[in-house]
PDB file of C-alpha atoms in Angstrom:
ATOM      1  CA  UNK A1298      18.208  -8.401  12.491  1.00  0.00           C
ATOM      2  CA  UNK A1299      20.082  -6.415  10.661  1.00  0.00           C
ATOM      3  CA  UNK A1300      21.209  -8.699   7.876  1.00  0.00           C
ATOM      4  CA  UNK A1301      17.382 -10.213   7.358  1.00  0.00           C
ATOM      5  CA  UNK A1302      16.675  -6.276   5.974  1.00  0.00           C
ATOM      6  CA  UNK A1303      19.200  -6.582   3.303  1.00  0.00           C
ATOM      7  CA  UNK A1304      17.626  -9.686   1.773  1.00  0.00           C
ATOM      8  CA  UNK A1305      15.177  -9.143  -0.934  1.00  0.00           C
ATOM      9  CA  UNK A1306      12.935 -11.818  -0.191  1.00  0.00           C
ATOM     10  CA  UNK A1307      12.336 -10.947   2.926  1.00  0.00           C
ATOM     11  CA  UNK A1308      11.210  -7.807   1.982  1.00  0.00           C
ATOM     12  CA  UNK A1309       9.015  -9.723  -0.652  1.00  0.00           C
ATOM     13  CA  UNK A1310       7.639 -12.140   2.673  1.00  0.00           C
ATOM     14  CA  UNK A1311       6.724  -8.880   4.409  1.00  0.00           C
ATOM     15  CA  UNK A1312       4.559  -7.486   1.360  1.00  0.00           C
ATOM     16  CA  UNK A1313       2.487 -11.003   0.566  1.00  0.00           C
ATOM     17  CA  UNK A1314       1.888 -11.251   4.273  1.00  0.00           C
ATOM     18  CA  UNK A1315       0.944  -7.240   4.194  1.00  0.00           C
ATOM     19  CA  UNK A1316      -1.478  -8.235   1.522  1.00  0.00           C
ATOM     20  CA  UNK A1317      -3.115 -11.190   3.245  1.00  0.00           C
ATOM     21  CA  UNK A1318      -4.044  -8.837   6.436  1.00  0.00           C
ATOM     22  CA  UNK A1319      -5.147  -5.862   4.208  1.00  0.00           C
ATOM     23  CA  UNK A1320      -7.402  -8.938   2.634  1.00  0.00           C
ATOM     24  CA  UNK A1321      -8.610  -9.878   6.136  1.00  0.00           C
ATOM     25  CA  UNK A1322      -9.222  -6.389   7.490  1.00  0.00           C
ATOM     26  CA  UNK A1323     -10.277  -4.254   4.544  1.00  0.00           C
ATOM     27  CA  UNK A1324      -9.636  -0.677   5.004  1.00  0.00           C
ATOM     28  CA  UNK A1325      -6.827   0.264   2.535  1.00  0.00           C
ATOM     29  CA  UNK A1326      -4.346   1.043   5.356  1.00  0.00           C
ATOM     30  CA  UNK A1327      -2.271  -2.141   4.953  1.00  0.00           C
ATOM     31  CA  UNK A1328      -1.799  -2.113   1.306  1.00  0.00           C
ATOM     32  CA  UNK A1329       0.547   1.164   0.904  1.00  0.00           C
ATOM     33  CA  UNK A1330       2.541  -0.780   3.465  1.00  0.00           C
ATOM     34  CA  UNK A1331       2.146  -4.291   0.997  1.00  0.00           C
ATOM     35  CA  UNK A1332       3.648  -1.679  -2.020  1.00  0.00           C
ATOM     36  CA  UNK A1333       6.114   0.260   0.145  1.00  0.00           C
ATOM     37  CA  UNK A1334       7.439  -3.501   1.099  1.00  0.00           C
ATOM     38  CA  UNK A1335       7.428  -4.811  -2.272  1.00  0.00           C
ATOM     39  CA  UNK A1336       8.945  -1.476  -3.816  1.00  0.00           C
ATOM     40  CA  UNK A1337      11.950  -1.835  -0.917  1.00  0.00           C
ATOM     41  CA  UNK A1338      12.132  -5.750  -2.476  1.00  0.00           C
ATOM     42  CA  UNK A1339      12.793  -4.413  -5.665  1.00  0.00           C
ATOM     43  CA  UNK A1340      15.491  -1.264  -4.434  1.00  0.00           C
ATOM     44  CA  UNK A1341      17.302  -3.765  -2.380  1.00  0.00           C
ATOM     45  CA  UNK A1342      17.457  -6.568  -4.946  1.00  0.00           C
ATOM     46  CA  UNK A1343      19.136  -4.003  -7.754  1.00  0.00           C
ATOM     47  CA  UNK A1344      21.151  -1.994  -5.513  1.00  0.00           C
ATOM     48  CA  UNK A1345      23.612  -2.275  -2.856  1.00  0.00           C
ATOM     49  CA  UNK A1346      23.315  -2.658   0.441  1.00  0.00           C
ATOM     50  CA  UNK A1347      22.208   0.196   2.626  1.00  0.00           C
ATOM     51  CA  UNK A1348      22.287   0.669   6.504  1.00  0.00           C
ATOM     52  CA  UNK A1349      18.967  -0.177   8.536  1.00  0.00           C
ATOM     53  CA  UNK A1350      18.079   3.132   9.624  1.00  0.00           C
ATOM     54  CA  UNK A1351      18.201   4.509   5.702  1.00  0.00           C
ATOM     55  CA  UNK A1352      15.653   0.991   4.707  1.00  0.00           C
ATOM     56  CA  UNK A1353      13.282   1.674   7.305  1.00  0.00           C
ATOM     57  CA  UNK A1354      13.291   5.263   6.197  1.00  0.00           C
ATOM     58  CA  UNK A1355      13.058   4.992   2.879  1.00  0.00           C
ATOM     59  CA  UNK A1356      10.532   1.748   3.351  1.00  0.00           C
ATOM     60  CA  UNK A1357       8.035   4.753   5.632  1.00  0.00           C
ATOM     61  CA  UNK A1358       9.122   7.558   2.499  1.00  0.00           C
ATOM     62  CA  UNK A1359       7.658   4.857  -0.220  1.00  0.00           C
ATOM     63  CA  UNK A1360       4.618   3.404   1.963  1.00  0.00           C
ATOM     64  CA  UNK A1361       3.605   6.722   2.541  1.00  0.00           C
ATOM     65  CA  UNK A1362       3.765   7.592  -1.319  1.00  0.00           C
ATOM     66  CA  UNK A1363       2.146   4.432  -2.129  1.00  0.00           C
ATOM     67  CA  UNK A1364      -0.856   5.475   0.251  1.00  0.00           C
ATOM     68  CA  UNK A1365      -1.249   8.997  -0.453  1.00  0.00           C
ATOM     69  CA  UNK A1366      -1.583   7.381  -4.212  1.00  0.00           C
ATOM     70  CA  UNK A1367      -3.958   4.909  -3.064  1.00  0.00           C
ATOM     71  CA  UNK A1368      -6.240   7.363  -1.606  1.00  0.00           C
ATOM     72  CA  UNK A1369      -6.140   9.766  -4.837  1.00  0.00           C
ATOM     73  CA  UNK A1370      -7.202   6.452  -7.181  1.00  0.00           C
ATOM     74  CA  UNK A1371      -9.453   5.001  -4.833  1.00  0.00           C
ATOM     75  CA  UNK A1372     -11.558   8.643  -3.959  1.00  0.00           C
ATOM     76  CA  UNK A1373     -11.798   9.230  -8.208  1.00  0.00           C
ATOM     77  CA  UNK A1374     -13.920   5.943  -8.388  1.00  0.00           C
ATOM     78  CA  UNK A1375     -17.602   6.202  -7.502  1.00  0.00           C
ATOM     79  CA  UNK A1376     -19.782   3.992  -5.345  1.00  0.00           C
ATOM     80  CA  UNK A1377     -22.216   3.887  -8.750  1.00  0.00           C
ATOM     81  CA  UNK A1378     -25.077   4.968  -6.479  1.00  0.00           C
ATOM     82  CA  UNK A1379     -27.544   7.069  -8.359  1.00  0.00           C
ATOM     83  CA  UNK A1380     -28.662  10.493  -6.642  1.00  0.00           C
ATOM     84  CA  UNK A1381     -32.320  11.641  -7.274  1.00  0.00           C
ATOM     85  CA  UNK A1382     -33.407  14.900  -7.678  1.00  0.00           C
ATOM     86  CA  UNK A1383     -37.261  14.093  -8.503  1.00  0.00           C
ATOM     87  CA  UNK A1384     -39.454  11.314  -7.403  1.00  0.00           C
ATOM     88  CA  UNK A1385     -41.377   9.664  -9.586  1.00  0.00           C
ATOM     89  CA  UNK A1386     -44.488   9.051  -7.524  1.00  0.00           C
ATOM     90  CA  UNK A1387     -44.442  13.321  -7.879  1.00  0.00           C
ATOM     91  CA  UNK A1388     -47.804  14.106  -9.884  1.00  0.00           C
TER      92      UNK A1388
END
């Protein structure tokens, strides 16, 4: 199992397939997992190869970032619903 973690692609595999369940059960919970997965892609593809324990680590580190930044962008955007203060049919 060891050697699958230290290929790029599979580390790609793991973030479209993240993806495809965070587009099947909506909840933004799977997608900082989809970027943590397709960040560790990218760090193992350009560097050398690390032990398993330090990828899983630094894969939880990075999907935990990528949440946390998630949460900020997504919380900033508003539902566009309209509050009202005064009813028309007043007077």
């Amino acid at each position: 199992m060891a050697g699958w973690l230290e290929l790029w692609w599979v580390w790609l595999c793991a973030a479209l397939l993240l993806g495809v369940v965070e587009l099947l059960l909506p909840g933004s919970i799977f997608l900082g997992f989809a970027l943590g997965a397709l960040a560790m892609a990218v760090i193992v593809a350009l560097f050398a190869p690390m032990n398993v324990p330090l990828m899983l680590a630094l894969f939880a580190i990075l999907s935990l970032i990528a949440w946390i930044g998630l949460r900020l962008v997504f919380r900033r955007q508003s539902s566009g619903a309209r509050i009202v203060t005064r009813d028309i049919n007043e007077n």
